[in-house]
mmCIF file of C-alpha atoms in Angstrom:
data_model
loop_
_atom_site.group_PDB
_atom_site.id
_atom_site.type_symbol
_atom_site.label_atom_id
_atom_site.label_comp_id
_atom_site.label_asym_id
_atom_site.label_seq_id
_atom_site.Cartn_x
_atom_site.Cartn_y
_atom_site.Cartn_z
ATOM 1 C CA UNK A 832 -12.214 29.667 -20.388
ATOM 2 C CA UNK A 833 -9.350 27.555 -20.640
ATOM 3 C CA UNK A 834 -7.526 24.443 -18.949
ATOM 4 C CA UNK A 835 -4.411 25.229 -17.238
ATOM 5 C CA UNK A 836 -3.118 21.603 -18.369
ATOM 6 C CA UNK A 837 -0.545 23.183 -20.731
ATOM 7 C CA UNK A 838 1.324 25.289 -17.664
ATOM 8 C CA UNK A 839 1.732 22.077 -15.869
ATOM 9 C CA UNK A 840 5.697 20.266 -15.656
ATOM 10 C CA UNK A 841 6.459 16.774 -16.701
ATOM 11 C CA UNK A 842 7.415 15.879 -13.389
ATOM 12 C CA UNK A 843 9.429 12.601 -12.533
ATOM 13 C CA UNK A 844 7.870 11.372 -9.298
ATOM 14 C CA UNK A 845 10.428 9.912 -7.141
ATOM 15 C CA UNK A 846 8.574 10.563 -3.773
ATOM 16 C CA UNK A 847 7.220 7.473 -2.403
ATOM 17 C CA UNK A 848 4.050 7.437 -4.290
ATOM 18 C CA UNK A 849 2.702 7.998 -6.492
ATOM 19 C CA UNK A 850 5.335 6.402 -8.614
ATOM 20 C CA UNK A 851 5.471 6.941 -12.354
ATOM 21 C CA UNK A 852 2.873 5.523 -14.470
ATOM 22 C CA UNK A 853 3.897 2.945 -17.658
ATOM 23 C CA UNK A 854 2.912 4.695 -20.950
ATOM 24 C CA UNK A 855 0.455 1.805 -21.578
ATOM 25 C CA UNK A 856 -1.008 2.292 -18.694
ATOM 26 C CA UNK A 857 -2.392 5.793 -19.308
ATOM 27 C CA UNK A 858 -3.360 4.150 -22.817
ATOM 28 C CA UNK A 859 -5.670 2.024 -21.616
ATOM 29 C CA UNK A 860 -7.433 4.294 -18.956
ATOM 30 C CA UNK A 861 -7.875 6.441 -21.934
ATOM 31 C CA UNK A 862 -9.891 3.868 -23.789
ATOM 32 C CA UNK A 863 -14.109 4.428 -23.876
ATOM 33 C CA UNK A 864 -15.910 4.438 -20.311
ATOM 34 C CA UNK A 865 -17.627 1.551 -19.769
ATOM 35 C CA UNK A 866 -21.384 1.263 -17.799
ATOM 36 C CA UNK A 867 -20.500 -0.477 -14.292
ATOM 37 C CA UNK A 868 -22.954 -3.108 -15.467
ATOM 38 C CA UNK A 869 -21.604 -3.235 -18.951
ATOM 39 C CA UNK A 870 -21.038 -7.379 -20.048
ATOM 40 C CA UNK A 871 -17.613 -5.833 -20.796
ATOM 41 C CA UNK A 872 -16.852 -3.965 -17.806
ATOM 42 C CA UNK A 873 -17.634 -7.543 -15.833
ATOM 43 C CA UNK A 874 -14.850 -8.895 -18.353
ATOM 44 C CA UNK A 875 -12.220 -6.664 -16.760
ATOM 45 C CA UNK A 876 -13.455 -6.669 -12.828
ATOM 46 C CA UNK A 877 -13.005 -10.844 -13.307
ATOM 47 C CA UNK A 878 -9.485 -10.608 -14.598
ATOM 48 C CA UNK A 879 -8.483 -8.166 -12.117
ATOM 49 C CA UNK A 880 -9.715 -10.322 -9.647
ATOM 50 C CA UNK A 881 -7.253 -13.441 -10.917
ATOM 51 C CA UNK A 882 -4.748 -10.833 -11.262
ATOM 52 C CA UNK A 883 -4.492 -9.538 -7.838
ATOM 53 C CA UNK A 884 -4.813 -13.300 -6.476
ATOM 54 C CA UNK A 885 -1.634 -13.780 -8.386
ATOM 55 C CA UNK A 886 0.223 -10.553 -6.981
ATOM 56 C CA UNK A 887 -1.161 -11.136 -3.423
ATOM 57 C CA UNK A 888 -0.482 -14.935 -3.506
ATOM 58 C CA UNK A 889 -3.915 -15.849 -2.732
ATOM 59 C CA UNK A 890 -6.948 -17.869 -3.314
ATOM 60 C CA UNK A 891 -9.464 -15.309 -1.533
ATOM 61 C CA UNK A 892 -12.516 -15.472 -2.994
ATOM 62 C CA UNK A 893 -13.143 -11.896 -1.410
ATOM 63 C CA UNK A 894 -10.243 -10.097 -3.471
ATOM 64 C CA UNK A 895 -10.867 -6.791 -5.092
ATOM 65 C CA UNK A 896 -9.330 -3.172 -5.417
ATOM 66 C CA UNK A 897 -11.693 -0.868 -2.973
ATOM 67 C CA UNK A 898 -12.479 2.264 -5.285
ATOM 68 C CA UNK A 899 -10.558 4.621 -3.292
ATOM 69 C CA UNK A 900 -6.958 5.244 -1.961
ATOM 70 C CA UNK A 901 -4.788 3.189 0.074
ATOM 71 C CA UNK A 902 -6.322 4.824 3.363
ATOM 72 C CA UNK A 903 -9.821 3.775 1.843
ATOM 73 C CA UNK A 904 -8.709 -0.078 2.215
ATOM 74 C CA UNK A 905 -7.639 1.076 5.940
ATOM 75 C CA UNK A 906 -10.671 2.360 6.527
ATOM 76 C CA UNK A 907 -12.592 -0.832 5.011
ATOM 77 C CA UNK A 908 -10.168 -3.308 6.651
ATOM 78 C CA UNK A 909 -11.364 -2.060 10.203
ATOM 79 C CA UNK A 910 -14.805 -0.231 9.794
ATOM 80 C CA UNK A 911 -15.705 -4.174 8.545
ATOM 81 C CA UNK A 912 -14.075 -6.080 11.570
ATOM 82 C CA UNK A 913 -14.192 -3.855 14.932
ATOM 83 C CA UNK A 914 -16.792 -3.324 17.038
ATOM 84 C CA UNK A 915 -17.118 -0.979 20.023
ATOM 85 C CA UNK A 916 -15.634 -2.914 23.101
ATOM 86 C CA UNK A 917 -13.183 -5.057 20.449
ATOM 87 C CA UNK A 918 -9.421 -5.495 22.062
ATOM 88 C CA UNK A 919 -7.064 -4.743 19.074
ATOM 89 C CA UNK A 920 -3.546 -5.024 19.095
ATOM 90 C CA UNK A 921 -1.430 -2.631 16.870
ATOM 91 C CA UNK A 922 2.236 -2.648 16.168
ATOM 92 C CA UNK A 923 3.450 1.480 15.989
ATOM 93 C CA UNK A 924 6.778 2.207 14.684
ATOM 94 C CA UNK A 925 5.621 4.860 12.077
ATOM 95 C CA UNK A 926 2.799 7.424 10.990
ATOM 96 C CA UNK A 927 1.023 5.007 9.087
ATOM 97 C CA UNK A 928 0.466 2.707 12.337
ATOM 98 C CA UNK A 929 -0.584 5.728 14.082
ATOM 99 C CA UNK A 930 -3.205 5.613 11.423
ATOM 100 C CA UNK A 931 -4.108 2.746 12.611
ATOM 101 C CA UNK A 932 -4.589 3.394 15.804
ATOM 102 C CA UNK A 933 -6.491 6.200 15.065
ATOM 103 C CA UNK A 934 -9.024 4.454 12.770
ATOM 104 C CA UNK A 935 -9.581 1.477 15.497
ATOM 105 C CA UNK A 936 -10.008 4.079 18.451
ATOM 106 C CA UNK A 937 -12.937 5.844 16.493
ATOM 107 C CA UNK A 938 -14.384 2.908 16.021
ATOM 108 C CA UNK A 939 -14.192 2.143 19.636
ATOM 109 C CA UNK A 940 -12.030 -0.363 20.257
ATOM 110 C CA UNK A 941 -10.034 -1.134 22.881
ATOM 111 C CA UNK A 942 -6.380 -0.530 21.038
ATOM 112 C CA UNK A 943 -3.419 -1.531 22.736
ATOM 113 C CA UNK A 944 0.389 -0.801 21.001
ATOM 114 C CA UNK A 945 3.816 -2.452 20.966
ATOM 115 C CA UNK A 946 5.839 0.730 20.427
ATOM 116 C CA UNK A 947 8.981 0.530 18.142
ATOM 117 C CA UNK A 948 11.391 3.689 17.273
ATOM 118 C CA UNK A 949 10.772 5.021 13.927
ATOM 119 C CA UNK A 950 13.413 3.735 11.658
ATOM 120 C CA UNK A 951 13.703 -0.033 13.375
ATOM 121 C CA UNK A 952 11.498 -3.220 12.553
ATOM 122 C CA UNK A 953 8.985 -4.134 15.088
ATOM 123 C CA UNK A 954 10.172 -6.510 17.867
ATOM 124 C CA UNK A 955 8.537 -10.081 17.284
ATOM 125 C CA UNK A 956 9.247 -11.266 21.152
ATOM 126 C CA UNK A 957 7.818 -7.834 22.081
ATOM 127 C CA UNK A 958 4.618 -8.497 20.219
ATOM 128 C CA UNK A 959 4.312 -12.077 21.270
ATOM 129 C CA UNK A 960 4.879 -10.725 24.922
ATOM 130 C CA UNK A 961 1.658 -8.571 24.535
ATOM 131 C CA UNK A 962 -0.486 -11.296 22.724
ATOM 132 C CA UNK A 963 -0.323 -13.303 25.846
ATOM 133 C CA UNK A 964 -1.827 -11.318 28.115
ATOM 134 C CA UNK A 965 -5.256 -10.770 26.678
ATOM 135 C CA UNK A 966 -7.845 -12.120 23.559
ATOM 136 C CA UNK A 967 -7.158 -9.768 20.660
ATOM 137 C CA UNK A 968 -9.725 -9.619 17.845
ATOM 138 C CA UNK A 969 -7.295 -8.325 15.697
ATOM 139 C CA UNK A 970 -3.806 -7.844 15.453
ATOM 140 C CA UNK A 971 -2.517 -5.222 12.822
ATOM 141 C CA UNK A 972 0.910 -4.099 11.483
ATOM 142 C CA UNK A 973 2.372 -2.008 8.489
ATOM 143 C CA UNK A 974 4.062 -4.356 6.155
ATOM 144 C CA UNK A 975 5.908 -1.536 4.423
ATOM 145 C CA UNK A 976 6.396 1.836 6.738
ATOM 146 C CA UNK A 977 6.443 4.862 4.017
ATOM 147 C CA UNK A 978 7.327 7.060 6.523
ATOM 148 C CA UNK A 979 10.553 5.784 7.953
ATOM 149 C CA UNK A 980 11.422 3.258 5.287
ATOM 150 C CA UNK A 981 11.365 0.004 6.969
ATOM 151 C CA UNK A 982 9.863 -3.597 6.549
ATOM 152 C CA UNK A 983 8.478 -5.141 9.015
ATOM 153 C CA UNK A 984 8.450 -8.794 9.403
ATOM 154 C CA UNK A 985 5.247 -9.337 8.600
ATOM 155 C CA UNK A 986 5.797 -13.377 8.502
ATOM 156 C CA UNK A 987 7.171 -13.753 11.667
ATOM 157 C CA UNK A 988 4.382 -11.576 13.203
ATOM 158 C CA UNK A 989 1.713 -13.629 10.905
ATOM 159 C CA UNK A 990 3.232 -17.150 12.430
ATOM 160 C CA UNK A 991 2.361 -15.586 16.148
ATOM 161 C CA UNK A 992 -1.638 -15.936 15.566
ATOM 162 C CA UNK A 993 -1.764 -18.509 13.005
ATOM 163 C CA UNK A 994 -4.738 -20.889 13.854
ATOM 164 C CA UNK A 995 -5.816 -18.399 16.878
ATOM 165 C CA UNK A 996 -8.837 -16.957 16.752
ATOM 166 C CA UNK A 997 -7.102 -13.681 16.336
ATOM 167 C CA UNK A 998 -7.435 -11.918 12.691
ATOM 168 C CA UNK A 999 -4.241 -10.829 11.301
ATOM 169 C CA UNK A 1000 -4.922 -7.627 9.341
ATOM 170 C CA UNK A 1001 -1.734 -6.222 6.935
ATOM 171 C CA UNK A 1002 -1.138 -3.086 5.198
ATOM 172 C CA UNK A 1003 1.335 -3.562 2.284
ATOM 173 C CA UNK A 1004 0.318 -0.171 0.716
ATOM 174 C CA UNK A 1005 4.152 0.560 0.023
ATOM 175 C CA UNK A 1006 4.826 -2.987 -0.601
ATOM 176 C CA UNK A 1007 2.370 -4.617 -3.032
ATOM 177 C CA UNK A 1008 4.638 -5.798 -6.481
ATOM 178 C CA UNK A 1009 7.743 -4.172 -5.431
ATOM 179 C CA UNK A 1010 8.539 -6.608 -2.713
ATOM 180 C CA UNK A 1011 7.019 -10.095 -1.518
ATOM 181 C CA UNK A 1012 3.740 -10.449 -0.324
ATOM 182 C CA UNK A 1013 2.943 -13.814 0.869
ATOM 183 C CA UNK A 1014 -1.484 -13.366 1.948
ATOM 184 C CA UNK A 1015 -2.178 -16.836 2.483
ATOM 185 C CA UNK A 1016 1.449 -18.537 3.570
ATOM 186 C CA UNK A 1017 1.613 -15.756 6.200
ATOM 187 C CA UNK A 1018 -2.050 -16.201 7.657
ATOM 188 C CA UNK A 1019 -3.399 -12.278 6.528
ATOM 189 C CA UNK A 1020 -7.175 -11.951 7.079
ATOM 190 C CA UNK A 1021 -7.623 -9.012 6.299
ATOM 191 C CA UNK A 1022 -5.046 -7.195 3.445
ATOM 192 C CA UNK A 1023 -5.250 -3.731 1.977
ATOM 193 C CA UNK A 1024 -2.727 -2.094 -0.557
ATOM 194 C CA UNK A 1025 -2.429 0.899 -3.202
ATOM 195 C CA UNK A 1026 -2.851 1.018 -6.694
ATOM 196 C CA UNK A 1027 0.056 3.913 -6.773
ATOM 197 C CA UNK A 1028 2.585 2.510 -5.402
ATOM 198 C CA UNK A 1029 5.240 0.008 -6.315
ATOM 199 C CA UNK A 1030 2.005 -1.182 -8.790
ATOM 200 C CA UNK A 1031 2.418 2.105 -10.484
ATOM 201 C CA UNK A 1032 -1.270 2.978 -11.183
ATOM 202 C CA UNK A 1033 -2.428 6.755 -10.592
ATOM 203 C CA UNK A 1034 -4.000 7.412 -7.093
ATOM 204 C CA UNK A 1035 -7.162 5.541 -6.687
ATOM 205 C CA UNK A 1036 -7.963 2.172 -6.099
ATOM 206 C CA UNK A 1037 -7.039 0.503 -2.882
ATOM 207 C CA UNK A 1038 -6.726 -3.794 -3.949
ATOM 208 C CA UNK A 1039 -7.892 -5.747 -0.636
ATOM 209 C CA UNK A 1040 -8.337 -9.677 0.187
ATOM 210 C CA UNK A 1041 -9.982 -11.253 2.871
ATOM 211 C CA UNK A 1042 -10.380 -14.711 4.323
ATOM 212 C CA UNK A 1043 -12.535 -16.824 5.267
ATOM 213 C CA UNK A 1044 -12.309 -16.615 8.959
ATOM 214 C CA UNK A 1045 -12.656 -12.553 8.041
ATOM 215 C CA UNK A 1046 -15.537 -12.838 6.034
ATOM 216 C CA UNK A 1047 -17.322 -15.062 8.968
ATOM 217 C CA UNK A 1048 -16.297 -12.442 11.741
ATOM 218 C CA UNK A 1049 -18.505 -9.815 9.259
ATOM 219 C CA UNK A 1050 -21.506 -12.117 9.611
ATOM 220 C CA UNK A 1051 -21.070 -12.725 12.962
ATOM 221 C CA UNK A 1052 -21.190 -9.058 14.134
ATOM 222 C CA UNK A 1053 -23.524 -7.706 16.358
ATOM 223 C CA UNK A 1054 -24.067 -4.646 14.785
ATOM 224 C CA UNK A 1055 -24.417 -3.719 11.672
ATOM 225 C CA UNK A 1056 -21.311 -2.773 9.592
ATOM 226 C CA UNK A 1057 -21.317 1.398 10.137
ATOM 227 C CA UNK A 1058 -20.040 2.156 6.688
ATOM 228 C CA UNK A 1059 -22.586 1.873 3.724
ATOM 229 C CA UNK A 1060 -19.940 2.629 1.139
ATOM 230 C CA UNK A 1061 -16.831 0.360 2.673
ATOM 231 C CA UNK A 1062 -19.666 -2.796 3.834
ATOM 232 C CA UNK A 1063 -16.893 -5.318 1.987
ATOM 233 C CA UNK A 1064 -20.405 -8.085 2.152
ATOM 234 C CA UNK A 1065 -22.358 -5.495 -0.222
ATOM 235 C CA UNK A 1066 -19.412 -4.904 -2.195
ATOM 236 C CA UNK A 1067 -18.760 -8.568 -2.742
ATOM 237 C CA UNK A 1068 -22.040 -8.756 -4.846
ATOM 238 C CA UNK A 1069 -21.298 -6.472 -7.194
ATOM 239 C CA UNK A 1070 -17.987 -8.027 -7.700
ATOM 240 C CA UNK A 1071 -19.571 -11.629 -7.566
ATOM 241 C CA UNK A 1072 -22.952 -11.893 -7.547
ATOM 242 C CA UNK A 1073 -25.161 -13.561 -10.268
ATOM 243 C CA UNK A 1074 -26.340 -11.486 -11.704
ATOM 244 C CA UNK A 1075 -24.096 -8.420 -10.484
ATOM 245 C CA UNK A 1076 -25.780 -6.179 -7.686
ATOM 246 C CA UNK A 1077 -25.272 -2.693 -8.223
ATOM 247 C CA UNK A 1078 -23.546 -1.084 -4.953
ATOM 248 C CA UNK A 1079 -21.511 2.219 -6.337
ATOM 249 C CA UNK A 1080 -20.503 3.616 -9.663
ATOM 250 C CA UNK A 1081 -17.123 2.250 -10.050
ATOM 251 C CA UNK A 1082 -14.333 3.896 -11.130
ATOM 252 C CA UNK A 1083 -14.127 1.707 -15.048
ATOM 253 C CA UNK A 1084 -10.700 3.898 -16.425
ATOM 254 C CA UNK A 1085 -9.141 3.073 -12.924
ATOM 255 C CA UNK A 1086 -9.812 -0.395 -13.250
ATOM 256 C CA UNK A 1087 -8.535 -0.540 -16.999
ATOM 257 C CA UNK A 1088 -5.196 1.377 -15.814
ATOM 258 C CA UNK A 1089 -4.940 -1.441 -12.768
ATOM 259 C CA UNK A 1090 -5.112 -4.681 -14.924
ATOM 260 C CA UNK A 1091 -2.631 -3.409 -17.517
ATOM 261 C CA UNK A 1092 -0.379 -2.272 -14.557
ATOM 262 C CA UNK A 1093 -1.024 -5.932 -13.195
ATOM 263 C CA UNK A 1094 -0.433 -7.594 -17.011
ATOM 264 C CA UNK A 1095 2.826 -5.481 -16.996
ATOM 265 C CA UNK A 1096 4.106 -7.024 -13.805
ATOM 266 C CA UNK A 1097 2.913 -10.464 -14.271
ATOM 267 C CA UNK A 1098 4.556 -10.414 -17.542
ATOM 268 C CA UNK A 1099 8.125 -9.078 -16.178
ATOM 269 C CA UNK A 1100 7.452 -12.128 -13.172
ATOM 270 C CA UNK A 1101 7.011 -11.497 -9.704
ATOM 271 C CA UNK A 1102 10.307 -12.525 -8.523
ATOM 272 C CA UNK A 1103 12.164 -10.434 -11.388
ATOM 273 C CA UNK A 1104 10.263 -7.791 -10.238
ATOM 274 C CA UNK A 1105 11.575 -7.544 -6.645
ATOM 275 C CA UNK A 1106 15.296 -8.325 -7.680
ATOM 276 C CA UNK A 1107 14.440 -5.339 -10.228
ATOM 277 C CA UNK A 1108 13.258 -3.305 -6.916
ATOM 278 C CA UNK A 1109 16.390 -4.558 -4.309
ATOM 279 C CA UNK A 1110 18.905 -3.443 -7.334
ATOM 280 C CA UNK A 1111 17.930 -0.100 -7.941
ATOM 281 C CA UNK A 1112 17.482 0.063 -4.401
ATOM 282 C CA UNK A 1113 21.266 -0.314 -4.097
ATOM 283 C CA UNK A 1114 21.699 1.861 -6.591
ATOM 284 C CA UNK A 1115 20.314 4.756 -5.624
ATOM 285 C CA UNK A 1116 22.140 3.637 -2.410
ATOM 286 C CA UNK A 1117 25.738 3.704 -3.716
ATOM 287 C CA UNK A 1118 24.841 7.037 -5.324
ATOM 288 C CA UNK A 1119 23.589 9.061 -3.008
ATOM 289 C CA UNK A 1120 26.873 7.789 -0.745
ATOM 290 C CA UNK A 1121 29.167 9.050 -3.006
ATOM 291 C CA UNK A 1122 27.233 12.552 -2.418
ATOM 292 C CA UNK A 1123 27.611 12.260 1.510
ATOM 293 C CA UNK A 1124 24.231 11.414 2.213
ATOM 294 C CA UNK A 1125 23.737 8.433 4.894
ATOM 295 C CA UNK A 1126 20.687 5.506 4.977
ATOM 296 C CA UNK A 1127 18.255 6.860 8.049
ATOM 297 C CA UNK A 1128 17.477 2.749 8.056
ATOM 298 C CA UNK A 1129 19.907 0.067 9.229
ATOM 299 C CA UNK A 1130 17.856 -2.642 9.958
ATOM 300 C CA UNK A 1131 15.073 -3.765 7.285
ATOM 301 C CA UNK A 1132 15.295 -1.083 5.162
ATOM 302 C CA UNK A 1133 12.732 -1.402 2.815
ATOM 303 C CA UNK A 1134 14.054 -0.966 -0.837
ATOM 304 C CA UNK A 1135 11.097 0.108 -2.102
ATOM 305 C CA UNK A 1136 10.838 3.277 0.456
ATOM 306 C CA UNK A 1137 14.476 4.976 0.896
ATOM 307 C CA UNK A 1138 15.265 7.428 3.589
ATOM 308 C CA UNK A 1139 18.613 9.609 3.599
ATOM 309 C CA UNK A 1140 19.957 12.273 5.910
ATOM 310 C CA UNK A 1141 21.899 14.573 4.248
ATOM 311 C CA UNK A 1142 25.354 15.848 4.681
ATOM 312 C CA UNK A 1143 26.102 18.189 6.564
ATOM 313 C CA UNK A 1144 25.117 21.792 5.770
ATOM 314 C CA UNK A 1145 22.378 20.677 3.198
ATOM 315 C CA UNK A 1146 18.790 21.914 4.050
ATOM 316 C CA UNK A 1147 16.379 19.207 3.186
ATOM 317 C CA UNK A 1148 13.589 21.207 2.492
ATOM 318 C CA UNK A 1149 15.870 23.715 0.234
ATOM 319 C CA UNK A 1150 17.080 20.635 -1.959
ATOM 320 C CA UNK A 1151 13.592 19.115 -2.417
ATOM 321 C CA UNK A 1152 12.602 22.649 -3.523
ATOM 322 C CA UNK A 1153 15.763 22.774 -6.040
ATOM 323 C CA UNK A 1154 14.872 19.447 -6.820
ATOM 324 C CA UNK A 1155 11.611 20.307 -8.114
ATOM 325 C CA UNK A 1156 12.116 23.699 -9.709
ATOM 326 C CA UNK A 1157 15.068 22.729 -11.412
ATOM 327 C CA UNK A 1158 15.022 19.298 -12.162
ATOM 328 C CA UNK A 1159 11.308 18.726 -12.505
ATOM 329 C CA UNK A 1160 11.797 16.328 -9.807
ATOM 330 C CA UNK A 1161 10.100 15.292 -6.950
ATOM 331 C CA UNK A 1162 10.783 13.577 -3.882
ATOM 332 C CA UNK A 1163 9.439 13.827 -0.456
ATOM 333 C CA UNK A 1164 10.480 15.383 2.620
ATOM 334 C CA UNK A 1165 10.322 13.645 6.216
ATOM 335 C CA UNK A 1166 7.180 13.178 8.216
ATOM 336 C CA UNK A 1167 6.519 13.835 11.707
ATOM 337 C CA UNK A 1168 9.433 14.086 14.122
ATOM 338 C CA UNK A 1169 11.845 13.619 10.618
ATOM 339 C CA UNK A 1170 10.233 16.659 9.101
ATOM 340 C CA UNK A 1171 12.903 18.995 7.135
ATOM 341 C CA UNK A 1172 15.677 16.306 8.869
ATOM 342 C CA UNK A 1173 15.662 13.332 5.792
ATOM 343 C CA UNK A 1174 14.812 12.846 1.789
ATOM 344 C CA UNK A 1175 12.515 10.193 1.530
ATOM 345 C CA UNK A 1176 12.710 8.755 -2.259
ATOM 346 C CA UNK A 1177 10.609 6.128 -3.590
ATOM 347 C CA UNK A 1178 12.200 3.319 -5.773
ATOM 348 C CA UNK A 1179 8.424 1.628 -7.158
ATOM 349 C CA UNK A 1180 7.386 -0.032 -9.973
ATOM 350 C CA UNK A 1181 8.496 2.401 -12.957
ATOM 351 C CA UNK A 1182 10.723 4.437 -10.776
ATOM 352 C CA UNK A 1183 12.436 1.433 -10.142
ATOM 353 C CA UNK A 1184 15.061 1.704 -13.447
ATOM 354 C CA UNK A 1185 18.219 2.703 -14.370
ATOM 355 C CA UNK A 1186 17.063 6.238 -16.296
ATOM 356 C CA UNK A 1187 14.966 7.707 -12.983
ATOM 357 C CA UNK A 1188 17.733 6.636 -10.586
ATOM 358 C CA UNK A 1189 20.563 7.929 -12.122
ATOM 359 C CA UNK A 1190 18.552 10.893 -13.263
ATOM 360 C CA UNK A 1191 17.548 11.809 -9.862
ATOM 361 C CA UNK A 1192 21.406 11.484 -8.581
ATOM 362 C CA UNK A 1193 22.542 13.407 -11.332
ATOM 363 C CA UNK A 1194 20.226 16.019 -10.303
ATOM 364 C CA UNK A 1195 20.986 15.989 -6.402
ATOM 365 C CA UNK A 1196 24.423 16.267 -7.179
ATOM 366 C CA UNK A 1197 23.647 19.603 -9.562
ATOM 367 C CA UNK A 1198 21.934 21.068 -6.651
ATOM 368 C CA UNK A 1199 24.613 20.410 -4.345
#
């Protein structure tokens, strides 16, 4: 029997996520599989640990990448810090907040929302409004909304519960390298992201920090943590225990692809990274204008995550599909009540270059 891997296309991804992957990168998660326990395997989990301090702009001591997607960090960020009975305090202006929501309410907490349109940045008066009239365990927000292509101001929101006893829990899945993420400055407690992202790592690994005042609400539960394989306290040992305590096989090629991705955009510089990410941004912008296609976003627009409504008498769907059986393309269509109404285009890490953005544009205008 034989693979199909020779009938698949060289696709360029230009949805948002997963982004393209760095040719060194899929050199070194072809390199030999390492034991979990292996002296050299520890070699690699300790530099990605100083790496994603770096990129995260933390000293956590609690900072590793969760083996498993971005939703896996959501999952751990939450299934570690609620409790049934916990009041929780979520800021919805997209799909991925909904998430949110629906992760806390399984867990049984007591989830109240500031509700924002899709396609605007969450109201910081509105939120502080709500945080006055009850104790909130956590408050939780979407740094980078992949679904409507915003920003939210995660600083200004941070500032709101510094030195309360509420936990400020982020998700900068979209956001993580291709714009500025600020863990301890802005107060996070509890932080999640995704290797395939703006990082521009395949699908897998989920990089997470947590604080100190996170790490005590853990020991101070009063039940016990009610995932075995997302219990952030076991995992810790096996990322810092002496000697190492085995807790899962971990995914060894997925951590080799993460710290080159990591060396790659340490090496380029943070800062050059997200000037790199707010040019192409506008480029793709002025591009896709000429075409006739508008910016869904008008206010914190994330340039990382693009939305555009086409002109009119273009189907959506129909120019994705062209798109991708032409072109050997791909971007992404809209999600919820934006399905078959917007292009959603990712400008992350690798796709974030002249060649893919002017490729892409090229392309749209060929379909049109």
């Amino acid at each position: 029997m034989t693979t199909v891997f020779g009938t698949l296309d060289h696709v360029l991804l230009m949805a948002p996520g997963p982004s393209p992957v760095a040719a060194n990168v899929l050199e070194a998660m072809s390199l030999p599989t390492l034991g979990h326990l292996d002296p050299d395997c520890i070699k690699v989990m300790d530099a990605l640990q100083e790496q994603l301090r770096a990129v995260c702009k933390t000293r956590n001591a609690v900072t590793f990448p969760i083996s498993g997607t971005g939703s896996a960090g959501m999952e751990a960020c939450f299934v570690n810090l609620v409790e049934h009975g916990d009041n929780v305090l979520i800021v919805n202006n997209g799909l991925f907040c909904s998430r949110m929501v629906e992760v806390a309410s399984r867990l049984g907490a007591l989830v109240d929302t500031v509700e924002c349109p899709w396609g605007a940045p969450i109201s910081v008066d509105a939120v502080k409004k709500q945080l006055a009239q009850k104790n909130y365990k956590i408050l939780a927000v979407v740094h980078a909304e992949t679904s409507t292509g915003v920003n939210n101001p995660v600083a200004e929101l941070g500032a709101l519960v510094k030195n309360s006893d509420t936990l400020f829990l982020v998700d900068s899945v979209a956001g993580l390298g291709g714009v500025d993420v600020r863990v301890d400055e802005w107060g996070i407690d509890a932080f999640y992201s995704g290797s395939q992202k703006c990082l521009s790592t395949p699908p897998g690994l989920a990089p997470a920090s947590f604080s100190e005042a996170a790490m005590e609400a853990m020991a101070r539960r009063k039940t016990k943590i009610p995932n075995w394989y997302l219990d952030v306290p076991l995992i810790r040992k096996y990322w810092e225990g002496t000697p190492r305590t085995y807790h899962h096989t971990a995914p060894i090629n997925m951590y080799y692809g993460l710290h080159q991705a990591l060396d790659n955009l340490l090496a380029e510089g943070l800062e050059t990274s997200f000037a790199r990410h707010q040019a192409m941004h506008e480029r793709l912008k002025q591009g896709m204008g000429k075409l006739g296609f508008k910016p869904y976003v008008t206010e914190g627009a994330a340039p990382q995550v693009n939305l555009f409504v086409p002109p009119e008498g273009v189907d959506a769907n129909a120019l994705r599909a062209s798109l991708r059986k032409d072109h050997k393309i791909e971007v992404a269509g809209g999600l919820g009540a934006l399905a078959g109404k917007v292009l959603r285009v990712g400008v992350m890490g690798e796709g974030a270059r002249e060649e893919p953005i002017d490729r892409l544009v090229a392309a749209v205008a060929a379909c049109l």
